[in-house]
Short mmCIF file of C-alpha atoms in Angstrom, two decimals:
data_model
loop_
_atom_site.label_atom_id
_atom_site.label_comp_id
_atom_site.label_asym_id
_atom_site.label_seq_id
_atom_site.Cartn_x
_atom_site.Cartn_y
_atom_site.Cartn_z
CA MET A 1 136.77 137.26 51.83
CA ALA A 2 133.69 139.86 52.17
CA GLU A 3 135.79 142.37 50.40
CA LEU A 4 136.41 139.80 47.53
CA ARG A 5 133.14 139.40 47.39
CA HIS A 6 132.28 143.12 47.26
CA SER A 7 135.17 143.81 44.18
CA SER A 8 133.20 140.91 42.17
CA SER A 9 129.93 142.40 42.88
CA ILE A 10 131.21 145.73 41.28
CA GLY A 11 133.23 144.51 38.74
CA GLY A 12 130.23 142.46 37.95
CA ARG A 13 127.89 145.06 37.64
CA ALA A 14 130.33 147.92 35.25
CA THR A 15 132.15 145.49 32.76
CA PRO A 16 129.82 144.68 30.06
CA SER A 17 130.07 140.32 29.11
CA PRO A 18 133.02 139.99 26.31
CA ARG A 19 129.73 138.78 23.80
CA LYS A 20 127.94 142.26 24.06
CA ARG A 21 131.41 144.22 23.83
CA ASP A 22 132.53 142.19 20.19
CA ASP A 23 128.75 143.86 19.16
CA VAL A 24 129.32 146.71 20.19
CA THR A 25 132.66 147.47 18.26
CA SER A 26 132.20 146.04 15.63
CA PRO A 27 131.66 148.00 11.85
CA LEU A 28 127.88 146.62 11.64
CA SER A 29 126.49 148.23 14.72
CA SER A 30 127.21 151.81 13.53
CA ASP A 31 124.19 152.80 14.15
CA ASN A 32 124.19 152.23 17.60
CA HIS A 33 128.31 153.54 18.36
CA PRO A 34 129.36 156.50 15.82
CA LEU A 35 132.79 156.29 14.37
CA HIS A 36 134.84 159.47 16.13
CA ASP A 37 136.99 161.70 13.54
CA ASP A 38 139.60 162.02 16.12
CA ASP A 39 142.26 159.31 15.27
CA ASP A 40 143.45 159.47 18.34
CA GLY A 41 140.51 158.58 19.84
CA GLY A 42 140.05 155.94 17.70
CA ARG A 43 143.78 154.52 18.62
CA ASP A 44 142.93 154.65 22.27
CA ARG A 45 139.64 152.83 22.26
CA TYR A 46 140.65 148.80 20.95
CA PRO A 47 143.48 148.67 23.53
CA ARG A 48 140.62 149.97 26.61
CA ASP A 49 138.10 147.43 25.38
CA ARG A 50 141.16 144.76 25.86
CA PHE A 51 142.17 146.05 29.18
CA ARG A 52 138.74 145.04 29.91
CA SER A 53 137.93 141.91 28.68
CA LEU A 54 141.47 141.14 30.67
CA PHE A 55 139.90 142.40 34.22
CA SER A 56 136.34 141.00 33.17
CA ASN A 57 137.63 137.53 32.73
CA HIS A 58 140.31 138.05 35.93
CA PHE A 59 137.16 138.56 38.09
CA GLN A 60 135.19 136.40 36.40
CA LEU A 61 137.50 133.71 37.96
CA LEU A 62 137.14 135.14 41.15
CA ASP A 63 134.08 135.02 41.73
CA GLU A 64 133.58 131.36 40.80
CA SER A 65 136.37 130.66 43.52
CA ALA A 66 134.53 133.19 46.14
CA ARG A 67 131.33 130.47 45.29
CA PHE A 68 133.83 127.71 45.33
CA TYR A 69 135.54 128.27 48.61
CA SER A 70 131.56 129.51 49.96
CA ASN A 71 129.99 125.81 49.41
CA ASN A 72 133.39 124.57 50.96
CA PHE A 73 133.09 126.59 54.30
CA LYS A 74 129.31 126.22 54.43
CA ILE A 75 129.93 122.05 54.08
CA LEU A 76 132.50 122.42 56.73
CA LEU A 77 130.51 124.76 58.69
CA LEU A 78 127.97 122.26 58.98
CA LEU A 79 130.82 119.07 59.98
CA ILE A 80 131.64 121.09 62.78
CA SER A 81 128.19 121.80 64.23
CA VAL A 82 127.41 117.60 63.66
CA LEU A 83 130.85 117.30 65.84
CA VAL A 84 129.91 119.70 68.70
CA PHE A 85 125.86 118.31 68.90
CA ALA A 86 127.76 115.16 69.46
CA GLY A 87 130.40 116.16 71.65
CA ILE A 88 127.30 117.96 73.53
CA PHE A 89 125.80 114.59 73.64
CA SER A 90 127.91 112.57 75.28
CA VAL A 91 129.26 115.13 77.72
CA TYR A 92 125.35 114.94 78.76
CA SER A 93 125.56 111.01 78.39
CA VAL A 94 128.24 111.28 80.79
CA ILE A 95 126.70 113.20 83.03
CA SER A 96 123.63 111.35 83.02
CA ARG A 97 125.61 107.91 83.58
CA LEU A 98 127.41 109.92 87.02
CA ASN A 99 124.11 111.31 88.46
CA ALA A 100 121.90 108.37 88.64
CA PRO A 101 119.90 107.87 91.21
CA TYR A 102 122.14 105.14 93.25
CA LEU A 103 125.07 107.35 92.68
CA CYS A 104 123.26 110.19 94.71
CA LYS A 105 126.23 112.08 96.18
CA LYS A 106 127.61 109.73 98.60
CA ASP A 107 129.77 110.82 101.99
CA GLY A 108 130.07 108.03 104.13
CA ILE A 109 126.34 106.47 105.07
CA THR A 110 124.50 109.69 103.78
CA LEU A 111 123.00 110.17 100.19
CA HIS A 112 122.62 113.56 99.28
CA CYS A 113 120.72 113.68 96.09
CA PRO A 114 119.75 117.03 93.87
CA ARG A 115 116.97 119.43 95.10
CA VAL A 116 113.42 118.99 93.05
CA LYS A 117 111.03 121.79 92.43
CA GLU A 118 108.01 121.42 94.28
CA PRO A 119 105.15 120.38 92.51
CA PRO A 120 102.02 122.35 93.13
CA SER A 121 100.36 119.35 94.68
CA LEU A 122 103.07 117.98 97.04
CA TRP A 123 100.76 118.18 99.64
CA GLU A 124 97.32 116.99 98.40
CA ASN A 125 95.14 115.52 95.64
CA PRO A 126 93.92 118.36 92.71
CA LEU A 127 90.26 119.32 94.25
CA SER A 128 89.00 118.57 90.83
CA THR A 129 89.85 114.79 91.28
CA THR A 130 88.44 114.57 94.90
CA THR A 131 84.44 116.09 94.14
CA SER A 132 82.75 114.09 92.11
CA TRP A 133 82.23 110.87 95.53
CA LYS A 134 81.01 111.26 99.29
CA PRO A 135 80.82 108.64 101.84
CA CYS A 136 77.36 106.62 102.28
CA ALA A 137 78.01 104.01 104.54
CA GLU A 138 76.87 105.45 107.82
CA ARG A 139 73.92 104.70 110.20
CA ARG A 140 70.23 104.92 108.28
CA ILE A 141 68.89 108.31 109.58
CA GLY A 142 64.99 106.80 110.76
CA ALA A 143 65.82 103.83 108.92
CA ILE A 144 63.37 101.09 110.21
CA SER A 145 65.27 97.84 112.04
CA ASP A 146 64.64 94.44 110.70
CA LEU A 147 66.15 92.04 112.78
CA PRO A 148 64.32 89.28 114.61
CA GLU A 149 63.82 89.68 118.36
CA ALA A 150 65.90 88.57 121.04
CA ASN A 151 64.37 85.19 121.32
CA GLU A 152 63.85 84.35 117.89
CA THR A 153 67.44 84.45 117.03
CA ASN A 154 68.65 81.61 114.81
CA GLY A 155 71.69 81.63 117.07
CA TYR A 156 74.60 83.24 118.20
CA ILE A 157 78.16 82.94 116.61
CA PHE A 158 81.46 83.55 118.28
CA ILE A 159 85.30 84.66 117.13
CA HIS A 160 88.64 85.02 117.91
CA ALA A 161 90.11 87.83 116.03
CA GLU A 162 93.80 86.89 114.70
CA GLY A 163 96.80 88.47 114.07
CA GLY A 164 97.74 92.13 114.98
CA LEU A 165 95.10 95.32 115.28
CA ASN A 166 94.06 95.64 111.87
CA GLN A 167 93.87 92.19 110.73
CA GLN A 168 91.73 91.97 113.96
CA ARG A 169 89.74 95.06 112.85
CA ILE A 170 89.15 93.46 109.57
CA ALA A 171 87.97 89.86 111.13
CA ILE A 172 84.85 92.31 113.76
CA CYS A 173 83.84 94.17 110.44
CA ASN A 174 83.40 90.37 108.79
CA ALA A 175 81.75 88.69 112.08
CA VAL A 176 79.83 91.68 111.53
CA ALA A 177 78.59 90.82 108.41
CA VAL A 178 77.78 87.18 108.93
CA ALA A 179 75.60 87.42 111.86
CA LYS A 180 73.99 89.86 109.57
CA ILE A 181 73.46 87.67 107.04
CA MET A 182 72.08 85.00 108.79
CA ASN A 183 70.80 86.72 111.15
CA ALA A 184 72.85 85.72 114.38
CA THR A 185 73.28 87.11 117.58
CA LEU A 186 77.31 88.46 117.65
CA ILE A 187 79.02 87.73 120.93
CA LEU A 188 81.74 90.34 121.24
CA PRO A 189 84.55 89.29 119.32
CA VAL A 190 87.83 87.62 121.63
CA LEU A 191 91.01 89.63 120.41
CA LYS A 192 93.41 86.19 120.26
CA GLN A 193 97.01 86.97 121.62
CA ASP A 194 99.01 86.81 118.52
CA GLN A 195 102.32 84.83 118.74
CA ILE A 196 104.08 87.93 117.31
CA TRP A 197 103.07 90.77 119.35
CA LYS A 198 102.11 88.65 122.75
CA ASP A 199 99.60 90.64 124.01
CA GLN A 200 96.60 90.70 125.42
CA THR A 201 94.47 93.00 125.24
CA LYS A 202 90.96 92.62 124.83
CA PHE A 203 88.22 94.26 122.73
CA GLU A 204 87.34 96.79 125.07
CA ASP A 205 90.85 97.85 126.30
CA ILE A 206 91.21 99.01 122.52
CA PHE A 207 88.11 100.23 121.04
CA ASP A 208 85.09 101.70 122.45
CA VAL A 209 82.37 98.73 123.18
CA ASP A 210 78.88 101.36 124.63
CA HIS A 211 79.27 102.68 120.89
CA PHE A 212 80.29 99.87 118.45
CA ILE A 213 76.99 98.11 120.15
CA ASP A 214 75.13 101.20 120.28
CA TYR A 215 76.02 102.12 116.75
CA LEU A 216 74.97 98.80 115.16
CA LYS A 217 71.70 98.39 116.78
CA ASP A 218 69.25 98.79 114.17
CA ASP A 219 72.22 96.20 112.23
CA VAL A 220 72.84 93.65 114.29
CA GLN A 221 71.79 92.11 117.75
CA ILE A 222 75.80 92.13 119.72
CA VAL A 223 75.85 90.72 123.28
CA ARG A 224 78.51 91.60 125.31
CA ASP A 225 79.24 87.90 126.79
CA ILE A 226 78.33 84.16 125.99
CA PRO A 227 74.54 83.88 127.41
CA SER A 228 74.13 82.53 131.05
CA TRP A 229 72.03 79.58 129.71
CA PHE A 230 75.24 78.42 128.47
CA THR A 231 76.92 77.09 131.38
CA ASP A 232 80.08 75.15 129.82
CA LYS A 233 81.77 78.77 128.72
CA SER A 234 84.99 76.12 128.35
CA GLU A 235 83.64 74.17 125.91
CA LEU A 236 83.36 76.89 123.18
CA PHE A 237 86.68 76.77 122.44
CA THR A 238 87.52 73.79 123.04
CA SER A 239 84.99 71.37 121.33
CA ILE A 240 84.92 70.54 117.49
CA ARG A 241 81.33 69.60 117.88
CA ARG A 242 80.62 73.84 119.02
CA THR A 243 82.97 75.14 115.86
CA VAL A 244 82.65 75.49 112.22
CA LYS A 245 86.56 74.82 110.60
CA ASN A 246 85.63 73.77 107.04
CA ILE A 247 84.90 77.81 105.98
CA PRO A 248 86.74 78.64 102.74
CA LYS A 249 88.79 81.97 102.19
CA TYR A 250 86.31 84.27 100.48
CA ALA A 251 83.19 81.99 100.99
CA PRO A 252 80.26 83.67 99.79
CA ALA A 253 77.21 84.91 100.92
CA GLN A 254 75.29 81.57 100.27
CA PHE A 255 77.91 79.61 102.14
CA TYR A 256 77.00 80.99 105.49
CA ILE A 257 73.51 80.65 104.22
CA ASP A 258 73.64 76.70 103.12
CA ASN A 259 76.89 75.20 105.32
CA VAL A 260 76.68 77.55 108.86
CA LEU A 261 73.06 78.47 109.47
CA PRO A 262 72.04 74.81 109.29
CA ARG A 263 74.63 73.71 112.56
CA ILE A 264 73.77 77.22 114.47
CA LYS A 265 69.95 76.37 114.42
CA GLU A 266 70.78 72.99 115.89
CA LYS A 267 73.96 73.90 118.56
CA LYS A 268 72.17 77.44 119.01
CA ILE A 269 75.54 78.97 119.49
CA MET A 270 79.01 78.22 117.66
CA ALA A 271 82.66 79.31 116.97
CA LEU A 272 83.82 80.30 113.60
CA LYS A 273 87.33 78.91 113.38
CA PRO A 274 89.41 80.18 111.50
CA PHE A 275 87.72 83.86 110.55
CA VAL A 276 90.53 85.23 108.78
CA ASP A 277 89.28 86.10 105.23
CA ARG A 278 86.31 84.12 105.23
CA LEU A 279 84.04 86.30 103.66
CA GLY A 280 84.63 87.31 100.15
CA TYR A 281 83.70 90.82 98.09
CA ASP A 282 82.07 90.41 94.83
CA ASN A 283 79.94 87.39 95.88
CA VAL A 284 78.27 89.32 99.04
CA PRO A 285 74.63 91.33 98.46
CA GLN A 286 76.10 95.37 98.23
CA GLU A 287 74.30 95.90 101.56
CA ILE A 288 76.45 93.77 103.24
CA ASN A 289 79.42 95.32 101.66
CA ARG A 290 78.10 98.43 103.19
CA LEU A 291 77.32 96.96 106.05
CA ARG A 292 80.99 96.63 106.76
CA CYS A 293 82.40 99.84 106.11
CA ARG A 294 79.53 101.15 108.54
CA VAL A 295 81.76 98.84 111.05
CA ASN A 296 85.30 100.28 110.69
CA TYR A 297 84.68 103.47 109.60
CA HIS A 298 81.72 104.53 112.01
CA ALA A 299 81.32 101.94 114.64
CA LEU A 300 84.55 100.76 115.91
CA LYS A 301 85.98 104.05 117.91
CA PHE A 302 88.98 103.91 120.08
CA LEU A 303 88.54 104.22 123.26
CA PRO A 304 88.69 108.60 124.46
CA GLU A 305 92.52 108.60 125.83
CA ILE A 306 94.06 106.57 122.71
CA ASP A 307 92.46 109.77 120.41
CA ASP A 308 93.32 111.95 122.89
CA MET A 309 96.67 111.44 122.60
CA ALA A 310 97.06 110.78 119.05
CA GLU A 311 95.54 114.35 118.48
CA GLN A 312 98.43 115.57 120.84
CA LEU A 313 101.04 113.92 118.73
CA VAL A 314 99.17 115.14 115.37
CA ALA A 315 99.22 118.56 117.01
CA ARG A 316 103.21 118.25 117.91
CA MET A 317 104.26 117.17 114.31
CA ARG A 318 102.44 120.69 113.12
CA ASN A 319 104.00 122.70 115.42
CA ARG A 320 107.62 121.56 114.78
CA THR A 321 109.05 124.32 113.83
CA GLY A 322 106.60 126.68 115.48
CA SER A 323 104.32 127.69 113.50
CA PRO A 324 101.62 125.57 111.26
CA ASN A 325 103.40 123.27 108.57
CA PRO A 326 102.47 119.46 106.67
CA PHE A 327 103.27 116.82 107.83
CA MET A 328 104.27 112.79 105.90
CA ALA A 329 103.46 109.60 107.69
CA LEU A 330 105.42 107.15 106.66
CA HIS A 331 104.81 103.13 107.26
CA LEU A 332 108.31 101.84 107.04
CA ARG A 333 107.83 98.36 106.92
CA PHE A 334 111.40 97.08 107.50
CA GLU A 335 111.68 95.19 110.14
CA LYS A 336 113.90 91.55 110.82
CA GLY A 337 110.19 89.48 110.43
CA MET A 338 109.12 91.22 107.59
CA VAL A 339 113.14 91.15 105.56
CA GLY A 340 113.22 87.24 106.69
CA LEU A 341 109.75 86.48 105.54
CA SER A 342 110.07 88.42 102.30
CA PHE A 343 112.69 86.14 101.00
CA CYS A 344 114.32 88.84 99.09
CA ASP A 345 118.14 89.59 98.75
CA PHE A 346 119.05 93.26 100.78
CA VAL A 347 122.30 95.22 100.29
CA GLY A 348 124.43 93.96 103.53
CA THR A 349 127.65 92.45 104.73
CA ARG A 350 128.48 88.56 104.60
CA ALA A 351 127.79 88.53 108.52
CA GLU A 352 124.03 89.84 108.23
CA LYS A 353 122.86 87.68 105.41
CA ALA A 354 124.89 84.56 106.97
CA LEU A 355 122.60 85.67 110.18
CA MET A 356 119.40 85.79 107.97
CA GLY A 357 120.19 83.28 106.83
CA LEU A 358 119.63 80.91 110.22
CA TYR A 359 116.91 83.20 110.94
CA ARG A 360 114.94 82.11 108.36
CA LEU A 361 115.91 78.73 108.47
CA LYS A 362 114.87 78.34 111.80
CA GLU A 363 110.96 80.34 111.21
CA TRP A 364 110.41 79.25 108.35
CA PRO A 365 112.24 75.87 107.48
CA ARG A 366 110.31 74.27 104.75
CA ARG A 367 110.35 77.07 102.98
CA PHE A 368 114.35 77.97 103.29
CA LYS A 369 115.55 74.42 102.73
CA ASP A 370 118.99 74.54 102.12
CA GLY A 371 119.03 78.23 100.68
CA SER A 372 120.19 77.28 97.27
CA HIS A 373 116.72 78.27 95.21
CA LEU A 374 116.38 81.88 97.12
CA TRP A 375 118.94 83.41 95.04
CA PRO A 376 116.85 82.91 91.78
CA LEU A 377 113.95 83.29 93.56
CA ALA A 378 114.62 87.38 95.32
CA LEU A 379 115.84 88.66 92.31
CA GLN A 380 112.70 87.77 90.54
CA LYS A 381 110.28 88.97 92.97
CA ARG A 382 112.68 92.64 93.38
CA LYS A 383 112.11 92.63 89.67
CA GLU A 384 108.02 92.23 90.60
CA GLY A 385 108.32 94.44 92.76
CA ARG A 386 107.27 92.37 95.73
CA CYS A 387 110.25 92.82 98.38
CA PRO A 388 110.15 95.76 100.99
CA LEU A 389 111.89 98.87 100.35
CA GLU A 390 115.03 99.93 102.03
CA PRO A 391 114.84 103.12 104.23
CA GLY A 392 117.48 104.63 101.69
CA GLU A 393 115.23 103.84 98.44
CA VAL A 394 112.19 104.82 100.42
CA ALA A 395 114.46 108.65 100.67
CA VAL A 396 115.50 108.73 96.82
CA MET A 397 112.00 108.49 95.66
CA LEU A 398 110.69 111.09 98.48
CA ARG A 399 113.59 113.43 97.06
CA ALA A 400 112.26 112.53 93.13
CA MET A 401 108.91 113.35 93.77
CA GLY A 402 110.19 116.49 95.64
CA TYR A 403 109.92 116.74 99.29
CA PRO A 404 112.41 118.52 100.78
CA LYS A 405 114.98 118.61 103.05
CA GLU A 406 112.75 119.94 105.84
CA THR A 407 109.85 118.13 105.33
CA GLN A 408 108.17 116.38 108.60
CA ILE A 409 107.89 113.29 108.67
CA TYR A 410 106.40 110.62 111.46
CA VAL A 411 107.53 106.73 111.02
CA ALA A 412 104.90 104.24 112.38
CA SER A 413 107.83 101.82 112.49
CA GLY A 414 108.75 98.28 114.91
CA GLN A 415 112.70 98.26 114.95
CA VAL A 416 113.82 98.51 111.35
CA TYR A 417 116.58 95.97 110.73
CA GLY A 418 119.96 96.90 110.80
CA GLY A 419 119.32 99.71 113.58
CA GLN A 420 120.89 103.38 112.78
CA ASN A 421 123.21 102.10 110.00
CA ARG A 422 119.79 101.29 108.01
CA MET A 423 117.92 104.06 108.91
CA ALA A 424 121.21 106.70 108.21
CA PRO A 425 120.63 107.44 104.74
CA LEU A 426 117.05 108.59 104.86
CA ARG A 427 117.48 110.08 108.22
CA ASN A 428 120.29 112.19 106.37
CA MET A 429 118.43 113.48 103.71
CA PHE A 430 115.61 113.96 105.58
CA PRO A 431 116.69 114.97 109.29
CA ASN A 432 113.10 115.92 110.56
CA LEU A 433 112.49 112.63 110.94
CA VAL A 434 110.72 111.82 114.43
CA THR A 435 108.51 108.50 116.14
CA LYS A 436 105.91 108.87 118.42
CA GLU A 437 108.32 107.83 121.46
CA GLU A 438 110.55 111.38 120.35
CA LEU A 439 107.44 113.27 119.97
CA THR A 440 106.26 112.31 123.92
CA THR A 441 107.36 111.55 128.06
CA LYS A 442 107.96 108.51 129.15
CA ASP A 443 105.38 108.74 131.58
CA GLU A 444 102.77 109.50 128.51
CA LEU A 445 103.86 106.80 126.83
CA ASP A 446 103.80 104.61 129.83
CA GLY A 447 99.70 103.92 130.16
CA PHE A 448 99.43 102.12 126.70
CA ARG A 449 102.84 99.98 126.91
CA LYS A 450 100.84 97.44 128.70
CA HIS A 451 98.36 96.92 125.68
CA VAL A 452 100.79 96.76 122.84
CA THR A 453 97.76 97.28 120.58
CA SER A 454 97.36 100.58 122.36
CA LEU A 455 100.89 101.58 120.54
CA ALA A 456 99.31 100.65 117.40
CA ALA A 457 96.53 102.31 117.24
CA LEU A 458 98.71 105.98 117.89
CA ASP A 459 100.10 105.31 115.01
CA PHE A 460 97.08 104.31 113.28
CA LEU A 461 95.37 107.32 113.62
CA VAL A 462 98.71 109.29 113.51
CA CYS A 463 98.90 108.00 110.10
CA LEU A 464 94.96 108.98 109.60
CA LYS A 465 95.42 112.22 110.26
CA SER A 466 98.79 113.31 108.00
CA ASP A 467 98.76 115.47 104.78
CA VAL A 468 100.54 112.36 103.30
CA PHE A 469 101.11 109.65 103.96
CA VAL A 470 103.03 107.29 102.50
CA MET A 471 103.23 103.15 102.19
CA THR A 472 106.18 101.20 101.73
CA HIS A 473 105.20 97.54 101.50
CA GLY A 474 101.66 95.74 101.40
CA GLY A 475 99.82 95.08 104.89
CA ASN A 476 96.69 95.39 105.79
CA PHE A 477 97.77 98.43 108.36
CA ALA A 478 98.82 100.37 104.93
CA LYS A 479 95.28 98.95 103.57
CA LEU A 480 92.98 100.51 106.12
CA ILE A 481 94.90 104.00 106.51
CA ILE A 482 94.47 104.09 102.21
CA GLY A 483 91.07 102.93 102.55
CA ALA A 484 89.50 105.66 105.15
CA ARG A 485 91.80 108.15 103.38
CA ARG A 486 90.23 107.24 100.48
CA TYR A 487 86.80 107.43 102.16
CA MET A 488 87.47 110.70 104.21
CA GLY A 489 86.88 112.26 100.36
CA HIS A 490 90.08 111.27 98.30
CA ARG A 491 91.92 114.99 98.67
CA GLN A 492 94.55 113.24 101.74
CA LYS A 493 97.55 112.11 99.62
CA SER A 494 97.88 108.53 99.95
CA ILE A 495 101.22 107.43 98.07
CA LYS A 496 101.78 103.53 96.85
CA PRO A 497 105.05 103.08 95.44
CA ASP A 498 105.19 101.46 92.27
CA LYS A 499 108.06 98.84 93.80
CA GLY A 500 108.96 97.81 90.25
CA LEU A 501 109.23 100.75 88.87
CA LEU A 502 111.96 101.18 91.32
CA SER A 503 113.41 98.83 91.02
CA LYS A 504 114.34 98.51 87.70
CA SER A 505 115.31 102.36 88.06
CA LEU A 506 117.32 102.17 91.01
CA GLY A 507 119.04 99.02 89.16
CA ASP A 508 119.65 100.84 85.18
CA PRO A 509 123.88 102.53 85.22
CA TYR A 510 122.64 104.43 82.51
CA MET A 511 119.30 105.92 84.26
CA GLY A 512 120.15 109.61 84.77
CA TRP A 513 118.68 111.47 87.54
CA ALA A 514 116.46 113.60 85.79
CA THR A 515 114.72 110.79 84.05
CA PHE A 516 114.45 109.00 87.30
CA VAL A 517 112.76 112.12 88.37
CA GLU A 518 110.19 112.95 85.43
CA ASP A 519 109.59 108.51 85.83
CA VAL A 520 108.55 109.14 89.49
CA VAL A 521 106.08 112.06 89.13
CA MET A 522 104.82 110.42 85.99
CA THR A 523 103.71 107.18 87.46
CA HIS A 524 103.03 107.85 90.51
CA GLN A 525 100.04 110.94 89.71
CA THR A 526 97.65 107.62 90.09
CA ARG A 527 98.91 106.28 92.88
CA THR A 528 98.25 108.91 95.74
CA GLY A 529 94.56 107.57 96.86
CA LEU A 530 92.40 109.09 93.88
CA PRO A 531 88.96 107.55 93.09
CA GLU A 532 89.64 104.41 91.40
CA ALA A 533 87.11 101.88 90.21
CA THR A 534 86.79 98.00 91.93
CA PHE A 535 86.68 95.41 89.90
CA PRO A 536 85.91 91.41 90.70
CA ASN A 537 88.24 90.56 94.41
CA TYR A 538 89.21 93.78 95.42
CA ASP A 539 88.12 94.05 98.69
CA ILE A 540 86.74 96.80 100.19
CA TRP A 541 89.23 98.20 102.76
CA GLU A 542 91.79 99.74 100.67
CA ASN A 543 88.79 101.23 98.13
CA PRO A 544 85.65 101.53 99.48
CA LEU A 545 84.28 103.72 96.44
CA THR A 546 81.69 101.41 95.18
CA PRO A 547 79.33 99.97 97.83
CA CYS A 548 80.02 102.44 100.46
CA MET A 549 80.70 105.61 98.41
CA CYS A 550 78.30 107.76 96.43
CA LYS A 551 78.42 109.65 93.36
CA ALA A 552 78.24 114.08 95.13
#
């Protein structure tokens, strides 16, 4: 074809057109081309012109044929390109489907997901996003106490701090705030035995009482025990006349002034019950919210032996490989009680599902009924991201974020529902996964086992000091950890998974691994404990920004 295009072009340039040839040989053109005297020359000239004419027509046909085939060739090439592109796209789609996140290469109960390039901000938030706020709820240096004299107090209030360690912590902070609102004296709160934890821990078994009272001496009067002049102490625990019971949830400060304070002035000493979430956030003075932060982040200190043991655990996590390394703390909420209470459906055998149904019927008979309504409810809750993440789902999420197999992970958790089989996908994908029991000797922990709350305090402190904290479900523990890490400067990453996104992505059979990774990374860029504006009813325990932090 190249040779043909070359020959036709030469012929085109060497041969004049037929019209021009006739003009040249015409007798009327004698001025341009005079007749030759030689007869042979005259005889030879006309056959030569006829030959040239035929030769020119032949090459003209060839040139038109070449253009025709050239155009067809371009069309054919375009069609081939379209087909090749479609083929490549089809192959990519097939590969993407085969590499869907829930189809990470599976070997028995082990998942093998592709490795993701580690982003530069894997272990901490970017400095540029964390320097605009500073904590400012600390003790007021040089401030004049506005407390009334001891004999001028409006009365005494007494509370039972119920629930686990972190619910008790919130109740104590609220109790101090309520005492301040009413200018009342606070009797050191009692940590009520929880029905689940079965713990008999007292305030002084877990917190430094002297520091607590001394730190708050300019804010609220706190006494260790019920006043001696009140002889019938048992009445305080049992008498309805000595108990304020009709306090609404998230009550405003004015409610206490209008409804509770008159009874305290009359009776001189009153118990407040119940006292979980009985003080609001946006309907109290900002100074009261700041006081609650002062209690939470400064006044409530664990005993020195708890602090020391936690520091040892942190040091061991950082040096497990023989050289300093960052570590992650994972609060894995997948205990039997949490799974049952969630009323979500999880992967398992028929026998496991039947046993869980019996467990729910026993613990929550009014909600369980006959169980027929639970399946659509479970689907809806999962779609809305209200179900606890399974260990395997956590593993896939962390791998998508870029955390490598070598990541050191401290697990703060109770007994995981499903045992080792349920933990296998997470443990196999991240083998450097340990608990406090694996980091310590039996003798080291024996001193803490007599108080379950002490063990929870160790988990709390290790999670607080970790380089990255990851929660898997809501609750006071995760809420307080995230809030405290924000209060310390927002630099430490505190990952709060978008469970709705994960549920949607892991349930999509056409979601490819690369797309899944992109969605996870982009979505969680703003879910790492960065400064976040507060809004009404957003509790200060998870986000202490506005009332408890100031512009740097």
